[in-house]
PDB file of C-alpha atoms and ligand atoms in Angstrom:
ATOM      1  CA  MET W   1      24.353  90.835  -2.104  1.00  0.00           C
ATOM      2  CA  ALA W   2      26.215  92.559   0.680  1.00  0.00           C
ATOM      3  CA  ARG W   3      28.223  89.371   1.206  1.00  0.00           C
ATOM      4  CA  ILE W   4      29.279  89.296  -2.443  1.00  0.00           C
ATOM      5  CA  VAL W   5      30.161  92.979  -2.565  1.00  0.00           C
ATOM      6  CA  LEU W   6      31.759  93.431   0.841  1.00  0.00           C
ATOM      7  CA  GLY W   7      32.553  90.364   2.745  1.00  0.00           C
ATOM      8  CA  GLY W   8      32.936  87.171   0.704  1.00  0.00           C
ATOM      9  CA  LEU W   9      30.148  84.781  -0.254  1.00  0.00           C
ATOM     10  CA  ARG W  10      30.826  81.742   1.932  1.00  0.00           C
ATOM     11  CA  LYS W  11      33.329  83.110   4.401  1.00  0.00           C
ATOM     12  CA  PRO W  12      34.961  86.501   5.007  1.00  0.00           C
ATOM     13  CA  LYS W  13      37.411  87.539   2.263  1.00  0.00           C
ATOM     14  CA  THR W  14      39.530  89.233   4.901  1.00  0.00           C
ATOM     15  CA  LYS W  15      40.274  87.366   8.091  1.00  0.00           C
ATOM     16  CA  ILE W  16      40.674  90.494  10.194  1.00  0.00           C
ATOM     17  CA  LEU W  17      37.245  92.114  10.483  1.00  0.00           C
ATOM     18  CA  GLY W  18      36.335  95.598  11.699  1.00  0.00           C
ATOM     19  CA  TYR W  19      35.212  98.575   9.609  1.00  0.00           C
ATOM     20  CA  ASP W  20      36.070 101.594  11.679  1.00  0.00           C
ATOM     21  CA  PHE W  21      39.146 102.603  13.606  1.00  0.00           C
ATOM     22  CA  ALA W  22      40.960 105.486  15.272  1.00  0.00           C
ATOM     23  CA  GLY W  23      44.668 105.681  16.036  1.00  0.00           C
ATOM     24  CA  GLN W  24      48.016 107.202  15.185  1.00  0.00           C
ATOM     25  CA  VAL W  25      49.781 107.149  11.810  1.00  0.00           C
ATOM     26  CA  ASP W  26      52.936 105.039  12.078  1.00  0.00           C
ATOM     27  CA  GLU W  27      54.264 105.107   8.517  1.00  0.00           C
ATOM     28  CA  ILE W  28      53.136 106.590   5.208  1.00  0.00           C
ATOM     29  CA  GLY W  29      53.563 105.453   1.609  1.00  0.00           C
ATOM     30  CA  LYS W  30      55.389 107.506  -1.048  1.00  0.00           C
ATOM     31  CA  GLU W  31      52.223 108.997  -2.526  1.00  0.00           C
ATOM     32  CA  VAL W  32      50.576 109.995   0.719  1.00  0.00           C
ATOM     33  CA  SER W  33      50.309 113.769   0.878  1.00  0.00           C
ATOM     34  CA  GLU W  34      47.627 114.446   3.507  1.00  0.00           C
ATOM     35  CA  PHE W  35      49.099 112.669   6.546  1.00  0.00           C
ATOM     36  CA  ARG W  36      52.365 112.375   8.454  1.00  0.00           C
ATOM     37  CA  PRO W  37      53.627 109.873  11.022  1.00  0.00           C
ATOM     38  CA  GLY W  38      52.292 110.811  14.444  1.00  0.00           C
ATOM     39  CA  ASP W  39      49.000 112.242  13.130  1.00  0.00           C
ATOM     40  CA  GLU W  40      45.963 111.209  15.166  1.00  0.00           C
ATOM     41  CA  VAL W  41      43.380 109.936  12.705  1.00  0.00           C
ATOM     42  CA  PHE W  42      40.136 108.040  12.341  1.00  0.00           C
ATOM     43  CA  GLY W  43      38.401 106.446   9.409  1.00  0.00           C
ATOM     44  CA  THR W  44      36.934 103.364   7.846  1.00  0.00           C
ATOM     45  CA  ASN W  45      38.465 100.569   5.889  1.00  0.00           C
ATOM     46  CA  LYS W  46      35.272  99.222   4.279  1.00  0.00           C
ATOM     47  CA  GLY W  47      35.183  95.997   6.216  1.00  0.00           C
ATOM     48  CA  ALA W  48      38.763  94.960   6.720  1.00  0.00           C
ATOM     49  CA  GLY W  49      41.405  95.210   9.345  1.00  0.00           C
ATOM     50  CA  GLY W  50      39.909  97.327  12.114  1.00  0.00           C
ATOM     51  CA  PHE W  51      40.274  94.742  14.879  1.00  0.00           C
ATOM     52  CA  ALA W  52      44.070  94.931  15.071  1.00  0.00           C
ATOM     53  CA  GLU W  53      47.046  96.793  16.529  1.00  0.00           C
ATOM     54  CA  TYR W  54      48.142  97.940  13.048  1.00  0.00           C
ATOM     55  CA  LEU W  55      46.286  98.303   9.785  1.00  0.00           C
ATOM     56  CA  CYS W  56      47.191  99.435   6.309  1.00  0.00           C
ATOM     57  CA  THR W  57      44.694 101.805   4.691  1.00  0.00           C
ATOM     58  CA  THR W  58      44.360 104.452   1.981  1.00  0.00           C
ATOM     59  CA  GLN W  59      43.965 108.175   2.595  1.00  0.00           C
ATOM     60  CA  ASP W  60      40.594 108.525   0.872  1.00  0.00           C
ATOM     61  CA  LEU W  61      38.476 107.571   3.913  1.00  0.00           C
ATOM     62  CA  LEU W  62      40.885 108.823   6.574  1.00  0.00           C
ATOM     63  CA  LEU W  63      40.591 112.080   8.530  1.00  0.00           C
ATOM     64  CA  ILE W  64      42.561 113.945  11.180  1.00  0.00           C
ATOM     65  CA  LYS W  65      40.854 113.394  14.546  1.00  0.00           C
ATOM     66  CA  PRO W  66      39.783 116.651  16.208  1.00  0.00           C
ATOM     67  CA  PRO W  67      42.009 117.114  19.307  1.00  0.00           C
ATOM     68  CA  ASN W  68      38.984 117.532  21.629  1.00  0.00           C
ATOM     69  CA  VAL W  69      37.461 114.213  20.489  1.00  0.00           C
ATOM     70  CA  SER W  70      38.655 110.949  22.077  1.00  0.00           C
ATOM     71  CA  PHE W  71      39.914 107.988  20.022  1.00  0.00           C
ATOM     72  CA  GLU W  72      36.964 105.977  21.370  1.00  0.00           C
ATOM     73  CA  ASP W  73      34.388 108.501  20.223  1.00  0.00           C
ATOM     74  CA  ALA W  74      36.036 108.996  16.828  1.00  0.00           C
ATOM     75  CA  ALA W  75      36.166 105.238  16.190  1.00  0.00           C
ATOM     76  CA  THR W  76      32.405 104.889  16.620  1.00  0.00           C
ATOM     77  CA  VAL W  77      31.510 107.352  13.881  1.00  0.00           C
ATOM     78  CA  PRO W  78      32.252 106.277  10.301  1.00  0.00           C
ATOM     79  CA  ALA W  79      30.041 103.293   9.344  1.00  0.00           C
ATOM     80  CA  VAL W  80      26.921 104.073  11.372  1.00  0.00           C
ATOM     81  CA  GLY W  81      27.359 107.843  11.047  1.00  0.00           C
ATOM     82  CA  VAL W  82      27.491 107.631   7.247  1.00  0.00           C
ATOM     83  CA  THR W  83      24.593 105.141   7.201  1.00  0.00           C
ATOM     84  CA  ALA W  84      22.486 107.532   9.289  1.00  0.00           C
ATOM     85  CA  LEU W  85      23.508 110.614   7.301  1.00  0.00           C
ATOM     86  CA  GLN W  86      22.852 109.035   3.899  1.00  0.00           C
ATOM     87  CA  GLY W  87      19.567 107.507   5.097  1.00  0.00           C
ATOM     88  CA  LEU W  88      18.292 110.868   6.313  1.00  0.00           C
ATOM     89  CA  GLN W  89      19.756 113.272   3.768  1.00  0.00           C
ATOM     90  CA  LYS W  90      20.532 111.474   0.496  1.00  0.00           C
ATOM     91  CA  HIS W  91      17.646 108.970   0.523  1.00  0.00           C
ATOM     92  CA  GLY W  92      15.206 110.548   2.985  1.00  0.00           C
ATOM     93  CA  LYS W  93      15.636 114.126   1.615  1.00  0.00           C
ATOM     94  CA  LEU W  94      15.116 115.391   5.150  1.00  0.00           C
ATOM     95  CA  GLN W  95      14.743 119.183   5.336  1.00  0.00           C
ATOM     96  CA  SER W  96      14.850 121.576   8.230  1.00  0.00           C
ATOM     97  CA  GLY W  97      11.372 121.944   9.767  1.00  0.00           C
ATOM     98  CA  GLN W  98      10.225 118.456   8.720  1.00  0.00           C
ATOM     99  CA  ASN W  99       9.407 115.662  11.130  1.00  0.00           C
ATOM    100  CA  VAL W 100      11.077 112.261  11.145  1.00  0.00           C
ATOM    101  CA  LEU W 101      10.320 109.079  13.072  1.00  0.00           C
ATOM    102  CA  ILE W 102      13.391 106.936  13.765  1.00  0.00           C
ATOM    103  CA  ASN W 103      12.637 103.311  14.526  1.00  0.00           C
ATOM    104  CA  GLY W 104      15.494 101.720  16.478  1.00  0.00           C
ATOM    105  CA  ALA W 105      16.610 105.079  17.890  1.00  0.00           C
ATOM    106  CA  SER W 106      18.745 103.423  20.594  1.00  0.00           C
ATOM    107  CA  GLY W 107      21.043 101.407  18.288  1.00  0.00           C
ATOM    108  CA  GLY W 108      24.279 102.262  16.488  1.00  0.00           C
ATOM    109  CA  VAL W 109      22.656 103.819  13.426  1.00  0.00           C
ATOM    110  CA  GLY W 110      19.709 105.120  15.466  1.00  0.00           C
ATOM    111  CA  THR W 111      21.674 107.125  18.061  1.00  0.00           C
ATOM    112  CA  PHE W 112      23.563 108.871  15.251  1.00  0.00           C
ATOM    113  CA  ALA W 113      20.363 109.362  13.237  1.00  0.00           C
ATOM    114  CA  VAL W 114      18.605 111.123  16.142  1.00  0.00           C
ATOM    115  CA  GLN W 115      21.485 113.576  16.594  1.00  0.00           C
ATOM    116  CA  ILE W 116      22.100 114.174  12.879  1.00  0.00           C
ATOM    117  CA  ALA W 117      18.369 114.752  12.242  1.00  0.00           C
ATOM    118  CA  LYS W 118      18.294 117.314  15.069  1.00  0.00           C
ATOM    119  CA  SER W 119      21.340 119.071  13.651  1.00  0.00           C
ATOM    120  CA  LEU W 120      19.575 119.205  10.248  1.00  0.00           C
ATOM    121  CA  GLY W 121      16.714 121.073  11.950  1.00  0.00           C
ATOM    122  CA  ALA W 122      14.118 118.278  12.017  1.00  0.00           C
ATOM    123  CA  THR W 123      11.660 117.359  14.747  1.00  0.00           C
ATOM    124  CA  VAL W 124      12.519 113.859  15.902  1.00  0.00           C
ATOM    125  CA  THR W 125      10.389 111.044  17.295  1.00  0.00           C
ATOM    126  CA  GLY W 126      12.475 108.091  18.479  1.00  0.00           C
ATOM    127  CA  VAL W 127      11.151 104.553  18.903  1.00  0.00           C
ATOM    128  CA  CYS W 128      12.934 102.353  21.457  1.00  0.00           C
ATOM    129  CA  SER W 129      12.217 100.095  24.455  1.00  0.00           C
ATOM    130  CA  THR W 130      11.512 101.213  28.041  1.00  0.00           C
ATOM    131  CA  THR W 131      15.130 101.027  29.263  1.00  0.00           C
ATOM    132  CA  ASN W 132      16.324 103.345  26.491  1.00  0.00           C
ATOM    133  CA  LEU W 133      13.674 106.080  26.696  1.00  0.00           C
ATOM    134  CA  ASN W 134      15.793 108.450  28.813  1.00  0.00           C
ATOM    135  CA  MET W 135      18.932 107.885  26.759  1.00  0.00           C
ATOM    136  CA  VAL W 136      17.117 108.615  23.471  1.00  0.00           C
ATOM    137  CA  ARG W 137      15.594 111.760  25.006  1.00  0.00           C
ATOM    138  CA  SER W 138      19.023 112.814  26.287  1.00  0.00           C
ATOM    139  CA  ILE W 139      20.539 112.735  22.774  1.00  0.00           C
ATOM    140  CA  GLY W 140      17.873 115.117  21.504  1.00  0.00           C
ATOM    141  CA  ALA W 141      14.680 113.272  20.521  1.00  0.00           C
ATOM    142  CA  ASP W 142      11.687 115.596  20.888  1.00  0.00           C
ATOM    143  CA  GLU W 143       9.353 112.673  21.523  1.00  0.00           C
ATOM    144  CA  VAL W 144      10.000 109.036  22.401  1.00  0.00           C
ATOM    145  CA  ILE W 145       7.748 106.031  21.898  1.00  0.00           C
ATOM    146  CA  ASP W 146       8.185 102.821  23.859  1.00  0.00           C
ATOM    147  CA  TYR W 147       7.655 100.024  21.349  1.00  0.00           C
ATOM    148  CA  THR W 148       6.899  97.550  24.150  1.00  0.00           C
ATOM    149  CA  LYS W 149       3.842  99.627  25.131  1.00  0.00           C
ATOM    150  CA  GLU W 150       2.708 101.461  22.011  1.00  0.00           C
ATOM    151  CA  ASP W 151       2.408 100.631  18.321  1.00  0.00           C
ATOM    152  CA  PHE W 152       3.809 103.701  16.576  1.00  0.00           C
ATOM    153  CA  THR W 153       2.088 102.826  13.282  1.00  0.00           C
ATOM    154  CA  LEU W 154      -1.259 103.638  14.945  1.00  0.00           C
ATOM    155  CA  LYS W 155      -0.275 107.235  15.709  1.00  0.00           C
ATOM    156  CA  GLU W 156      -2.421 110.063  14.416  1.00  0.00           C
ATOM    157  CA  GLU W 157       0.566 112.280  13.651  1.00  0.00           C
ATOM    158  CA  LYS W 158       1.948 111.923  10.126  1.00  0.00           C
ATOM    159  CA  PHE W 159       5.631 112.088   9.210  1.00  0.00           C
ATOM    160  CA  ASP W 160       7.678 113.402   6.294  1.00  0.00           C
ATOM    161  CA  LEU W 161      10.166 110.602   6.830  1.00  0.00           C
ATOM    162  CA  ILE W 162      10.258 107.262   8.633  1.00  0.00           C
ATOM    163  CA  PHE W 163      13.819 106.024   9.015  1.00  0.00           C
ATOM    164  CA  ASP W 164      13.733 102.366   9.985  1.00  0.00           C
ATOM    165  CA  THR W 165      17.143 101.330  11.296  1.00  0.00           C
ATOM    166  CA  VAL W 166      16.006  97.955  12.609  1.00  0.00           C
ATOM    167  CA  ALA W 167      13.454  96.878   9.978  1.00  0.00           C
ATOM    168  CA  LYS W 168      11.104  95.396  12.534  1.00  0.00           C
ATOM    169  CA  ARG W 169       8.123  97.005  10.723  1.00  0.00           C
ATOM    170  CA  SER W 170       7.331  97.033   7.023  1.00  0.00           C
ATOM    171  CA  PHE W 171       6.655  99.848   4.555  1.00  0.00           C
ATOM    172  CA  SER W 172       2.977  98.757   4.439  1.00  0.00           C
ATOM    173  CA  ASP W 173       2.734  99.027   8.248  1.00  0.00           C
ATOM    174  CA  CYS W 174       4.200 102.533   8.118  1.00  0.00           C
ATOM    175  CA  LYS W 175       2.292 103.942   5.125  1.00  0.00           C
ATOM    176  CA  PRO W 176      -0.697 105.214   7.164  1.00  0.00           C
ATOM    177  CA  ILE W 177       1.549 107.510   9.218  1.00  0.00           C
ATOM    178  CA  LEU W 178       3.480 108.899   6.236  1.00  0.00           C
ATOM    179  CA  LYS W 179       2.454 112.241   4.772  1.00  0.00           C
ATOM    180  CA  SER W 180       1.617 112.330   1.091  1.00  0.00           C
ATOM    181  CA  ASN W 181       5.021 112.317  -0.730  1.00  0.00           C
ATOM    182  CA  GLY W 182       6.560 111.027   2.506  1.00  0.00           C
ATOM    183  CA  ARG W 183       9.412 108.522   2.448  1.00  0.00           C
ATOM    184  CA  TYR W 184      10.092 105.254   4.267  1.00  0.00           C
ATOM    185  CA  VAL W 185      13.847 104.584   4.255  1.00  0.00           C
ATOM    186  CA  THR W 186      15.176 101.319   5.615  1.00  0.00           C
ATOM    187  CA  THR W 187      18.710 100.077   6.325  1.00  0.00           C
ATOM    188  CA  ALA W 188      17.510  96.555   5.585  1.00  0.00           C
ATOM    189  CA  PHE W 189      18.781  95.787   2.111  1.00  0.00           C
ATOM    190  CA  SER W 190      17.589  93.174  -0.337  1.00  0.00           C
ATOM    191  CA  LEU W 191      16.921  93.038  -4.065  1.00  0.00           C
ATOM    192  CA  GLY W 192      13.243  92.403  -3.304  1.00  0.00           C
ATOM    193  CA  LEU W 193      12.985  95.590  -1.240  1.00  0.00           C
ATOM    194  CA  VAL W 194      14.831  97.643  -3.883  1.00  0.00           C
ATOM    195  CA  LEU W 195      12.467  96.400  -6.619  1.00  0.00           C
ATOM    196  CA  LYS W 196       9.421  96.965  -4.434  1.00  0.00           C
ATOM    197  CA  GLY W 197      10.610 100.540  -3.872  1.00  0.00           C
ATOM    198  CA  LYS W 198      11.242 101.201  -7.567  1.00  0.00           C
ATOM    199  CA  LEU W 199       7.992  99.630  -8.798  1.00  0.00           C
ATOM    200  CA  GLY W 200       5.714 101.158  -6.163  1.00  0.00           C
ATOM    201  CA  ARG W 201       2.938 103.389  -7.540  1.00  0.00           C
ATOM    202  CA  SER W 202       1.999 105.201  -4.370  1.00  0.00           C
ATOM    203  CA  ASP W 203       2.916 108.858  -3.784  1.00  0.00           C
ATOM    204  CA  LYS W 204       4.717 107.495  -0.704  1.00  0.00           C
ATOM    205  CA  LYS W 205       8.143 106.104  -1.452  1.00  0.00           C
ATOM    206  CA  MET W 206      10.126 103.195  -0.006  1.00  0.00           C
ATOM    207  CA  ILE W 207      13.927 103.173  -0.251  1.00  0.00           C
ATOM    208  CA  SER W 208      16.256 100.346   0.728  1.00  0.00           C
ATOM    209  CA  TYR W 209      19.946 101.214   0.395  1.00  0.00           C
ATOM    210  CA  VAL W 210      23.509 100.245   1.231  1.00  0.00           C
ATOM    211  CA  ALA W 211      25.557 103.109   2.636  1.00  0.00           C
ATOM    212  CA  ASN W 212      28.644 104.073   0.655  1.00  0.00           C
ATOM    213  CA  PRO W 213      31.094 106.140   2.711  1.00  0.00           C
ATOM    214  CA  THR W 214      32.564 109.219   1.044  1.00  0.00           C
ATOM    215  CA  LYS W 215      35.147 111.652   2.328  1.00  0.00           C
ATOM    216  CA  SER W 216      32.686 114.545   2.190  1.00  0.00           C
ATOM    217  CA  ASP W 217      30.226 112.631   4.409  1.00  0.00           C
ATOM    218  CA  LEU W 218      33.013 111.867   6.863  1.00  0.00           C
ATOM    219  CA  ILE W 219      34.052 115.532   6.920  1.00  0.00           C
ATOM    220  CA  PHE W 220      30.418 116.535   7.580  1.00  0.00           C
ATOM    221  CA  LEU W 221      30.298 114.109  10.527  1.00  0.00           C
ATOM    222  CA  LYS W 222      33.699 115.211  11.812  1.00  0.00           C
ATOM    223  CA  ASP W 223      32.495 118.828  11.887  1.00  0.00           C
ATOM    224  CA  LEU W 224      29.382 117.831  13.877  1.00  0.00           C
ATOM    225  CA  LEU W 225      31.545 115.823  16.269  1.00  0.00           C
ATOM    226  CA  ASP W 226      34.039 118.656  16.650  1.00  0.00           C
ATOM    227  CA  ALA W 227      31.215 121.120  17.340  1.00  0.00           C
ATOM    228  CA  GLY W 228      29.702 118.798  19.974  1.00  0.00           C
ATOM    229  CA  LYS W 229      26.518 118.383  17.903  1.00  0.00           C
ATOM    230  CA  ILE W 230      26.900 114.623  17.952  1.00  0.00           C
ATOM    231  CA  LYS W 231      28.092 112.750  20.998  1.00  0.00           C
ATOM    232  CA  PRO W 232      28.540 109.012  20.460  1.00  0.00           C
ATOM    233  CA  VAL W 233      26.757 106.692  22.906  1.00  0.00           C
ATOM    234  CA  ILE W 234      29.091 103.894  23.989  1.00  0.00           C
ATOM    235  CA  ASP W 235      27.426 100.887  25.619  1.00  0.00           C
ATOM    236  CA  ARG W 236      30.438  98.668  26.424  1.00  0.00           C
ATOM    237  CA  ARG W 237      34.200  98.568  25.939  1.00  0.00           C
ATOM    238  CA  TYR W 238      36.196  95.408  25.197  1.00  0.00           C
ATOM    239  CA  THR W 239      39.843  94.386  24.793  1.00  0.00           C
ATOM    240  CA  LEU W 240      41.102  92.951  21.504  1.00  0.00           C
ATOM    241  CA  GLU W 241      40.980  89.436  22.995  1.00  0.00           C
ATOM    242  CA  GLN W 242      37.302  89.985  23.814  1.00  0.00           C
ATOM    243  CA  VAL W 243      36.198  90.728  20.219  1.00  0.00           C
ATOM    244  CA  PRO W 244      34.198  87.446  20.022  1.00  0.00           C
ATOM    245  CA  ASP W 245      32.260  88.472  23.177  1.00  0.00           C
ATOM    246  CA  ALA W 246      31.565  91.872  21.616  1.00  0.00           C
ATOM    247  CA  ILE W 247      30.249  90.264  18.412  1.00  0.00           C
ATOM    248  CA  ARG W 248      28.076  87.866  20.438  1.00  0.00           C
ATOM    249  CA  TYR W 249      26.587  90.780  22.364  1.00  0.00           C
ATOM    250  CA  LEU W 250      26.000  92.706  19.119  1.00  0.00           C
ATOM    251  CA  GLU W 251      24.192  89.735  17.627  1.00  0.00           C
ATOM    252  CA  GLU W 252      21.725  89.707  20.523  1.00  0.00           C
ATOM    253  CA  GLY W 253      20.375  92.934  18.957  1.00  0.00           C
ATOM    254  CA  HIS W 254      20.152  95.113  22.067  1.00  0.00           C
ATOM    255  CA  VAL W 255      23.291  97.251  22.007  1.00  0.00           C
ATOM    256  CA  LYS W 256      22.725 100.823  23.177  1.00  0.00           C
ATOM    257  CA  GLY W 257      24.699 102.902  20.682  1.00  0.00           C
ATOM    258  CA  LYS W 258      28.103 101.405  19.939  1.00  0.00           C
ATOM    259  CA  LEU W 259      30.691  98.947  21.278  1.00  0.00           C
ATOM    260  CA  VAL W 260      34.369  99.898  21.332  1.00  0.00           C
ATOM    261  CA  ILE W 261      37.459  97.686  21.195  1.00  0.00           C
ATOM    262  CA  ASN W 262      40.339  99.253  23.136  1.00  0.00           C
ATOM    263  CA  LEU W 263      43.991  98.443  22.532  1.00  0.00           C
TER     264      LEU W 263
HETATM  265  N1  LIG X 301      22.139  99.414   4.681  1.00  0.00           N
HETATM  266  C1  LIG X 301      23.306  99.704   5.211  1.00  0.00           C
HETATM  267  O1  LIG X 301      24.208 100.237   4.560  1.00  0.00           O
HETATM  268  C2  LIG X 301      23.547  99.388   6.662  1.00  0.00           C
HETATM  269  C3  LIG X 301      24.644  99.951   7.332  1.00  0.00           C
HETATM  270  C4  LIG X 301      24.786  99.709   8.702  1.00  0.00           C
HETATM  271  C5  LIG X 301      23.882  98.873   9.340  1.00  0.00           C
HETATM  272  N2  LIG X 301      22.872  98.304   8.613  1.00  0.00           N
HETATM  273  C6  LIG X 301      21.875  97.449   9.267  1.00  0.00           C
HETATM  274  O2  LIG X 301      21.064  98.297  10.052  1.00  0.00           O
HETATM  275  C7  LIG X 301      20.614  97.595  11.203  1.00  0.00           C
HETATM  276  C8  LIG X 301      20.901  98.424  12.416  1.00  0.00           C
HETATM  277  O3  LIG X 301      22.277  98.502  12.636  1.00  0.00           O
HETATM  278  P1  LIG X 301      22.774  98.999  14.057  1.00  0.00           P
HETATM  279  O4  LIG X 301      24.244  98.920  14.073  1.00  0.00           O
HETATM  280  O5  LIG X 301      22.115 100.277  14.418  1.00  0.00           O
HETATM  281  O6  LIG X 301      22.154  97.827  14.953  1.00  0.00           O
HETATM  282  P2  LIG X 301      22.190  97.649  16.478  1.00  0.00           P
HETATM  283  O7  LIG X 301      22.969  98.746  17.106  1.00  0.00           O
HETATM  284  O8  LIG X 301      22.608  96.244  16.747  1.00  0.00           O
HETATM  285  O9  LIG X 301      20.634  97.796  16.884  1.00  0.00           O
HETATM  286  C9  LIG X 301      20.330  97.433  18.179  1.00  0.00           C
HETATM  287  C10 LIG X 301      19.228  98.328  18.682  1.00  0.00           C
HETATM  288  O10 LIG X 301      18.005  97.951  18.050  1.00  0.00           O
HETATM  289  C11 LIG X 301      16.944  98.132  18.985  1.00  0.00           C
HETATM  290  N3  LIG X 301      15.786  97.285  18.696  1.00  0.00           N
HETATM  291  C12 LIG X 301      15.712  95.932  18.729  1.00  0.00           C
HETATM  292  N4  LIG X 301      14.462  95.527  18.450  1.00  0.00           N
HETATM  293  C13 LIG X 301      13.717  96.644  18.222  1.00  0.00           C
HETATM  294  C14 LIG X 301      12.364  96.898  17.852  1.00  0.00           C
HETATM  295  N5  LIG X 301      11.483  95.905  17.688  1.00  0.00           N
HETATM  296  N6  LIG X 301      11.968  98.162  17.669  1.00  0.00           N
HETATM  297  C15 LIG X 301      12.820  99.203  17.843  1.00  0.00           C
HETATM  298  N7  LIG X 301      14.122  99.034  18.203  1.00  0.00           N
HETATM  299  C16 LIG X 301      14.575  97.781  18.373  1.00  0.00           C
HETATM  300  C17 LIG X 301      17.588  97.726  20.283  1.00  0.00           C
HETATM  301  O11 LIG X 301      16.913  98.382  21.323  1.00  0.00           O
HETATM  302  P3  LIG X 301      16.220  97.524  22.517  1.00  0.00           P
HETATM  303  O12 LIG X 301      17.319  96.781  23.216  1.00  0.00           O
HETATM  304  O13 LIG X 301      15.585  98.555  23.329  1.00  0.00           O
HETATM  305  O14 LIG X 301      15.257  96.582  21.861  1.00  0.00           O
HETATM  306  C18 LIG X 301      19.050  98.181  20.153  1.00  0.00           C
HETATM  307  O15 LIG X 301      19.296  99.434  20.767  1.00  0.00           O
HETATM  308  C19 LIG X 301      21.308  96.232  11.187  1.00  0.00           C
HETATM  309  O16 LIG X 301      20.415  95.292  10.666  1.00  0.00           O
HETATM  310  C20 LIG X 301      22.465  96.436  10.234  1.00  0.00           C
HETATM  311  O17 LIG X 301      22.813  95.245   9.565  1.00  0.00           O
HETATM  312  C21 LIG X 301      22.676  98.551   7.316  1.00  0.00           C
END
């Protein structure tokens, strides 16, 4: 479904990939009111054009970059930041004082989810592998679980929300550690999962969703970034020519935080 909606069924609709970007406005169209040439901005283009020296975009998902935030940091935020925010707040209904377990806490969505959940006032348990334990602690997780040594679904503690950013465990696996009326929210999206979530009869809910960036979400994230409440984790940096290497590394499934393409 995501291919049909976003990318093209058999091959990408747009040849230049890349969702998120940060840079300087070069020219504006006649109806652009919010930006001027020279403005330092960041935003998302919903799947097209980010891996390039120039791109043409609309002003609806574009924001002025805070001066104290680097282009690199700003460029990491939109897609995974919005996915994490909507997973926790819109679908997970996370409230201050609740506890959330984030599976895949060391990845792109996960590193943002840990920091956003903390800023929403939640207690955070992050699940990651041994090499990432310190990093996940350093971005604010109250507790970390090493998935190579411990099965988190056997924990005695129960959670208001399980946010599964890597979908390596199922809703059924996680049910025993959800509180009554607790939610399991997963970034894995399929029609089967959506139906399963809607038809489920348990007091515990499963939600599979596709993030839909909005300007208000981006402004929320920008304010957290500006206030230093989220600090992007950047694993590696690449040149534009090295984009295929970056994608290969991403596909191995072990990126810590985000990758950045520098021009
Ligand atoms: N629904 C949506 O709208 C939406 C939006 C964005 C992304 N997504 C999807 O969400 C998923 C996550 O995206 P992402 O950008 O965060 O991915 P990512 O950065 O590539 O995730 C990599 C991370 O996953 C961790 N990981 C791998 N196996 C694990 C396991 N068994 N248990 C716990 N952690 C594990 C890795 O840590 P180790 O190296 O320590 O294993 C690594 O840090 C992807 O499948 C993506 O397609 C969905």
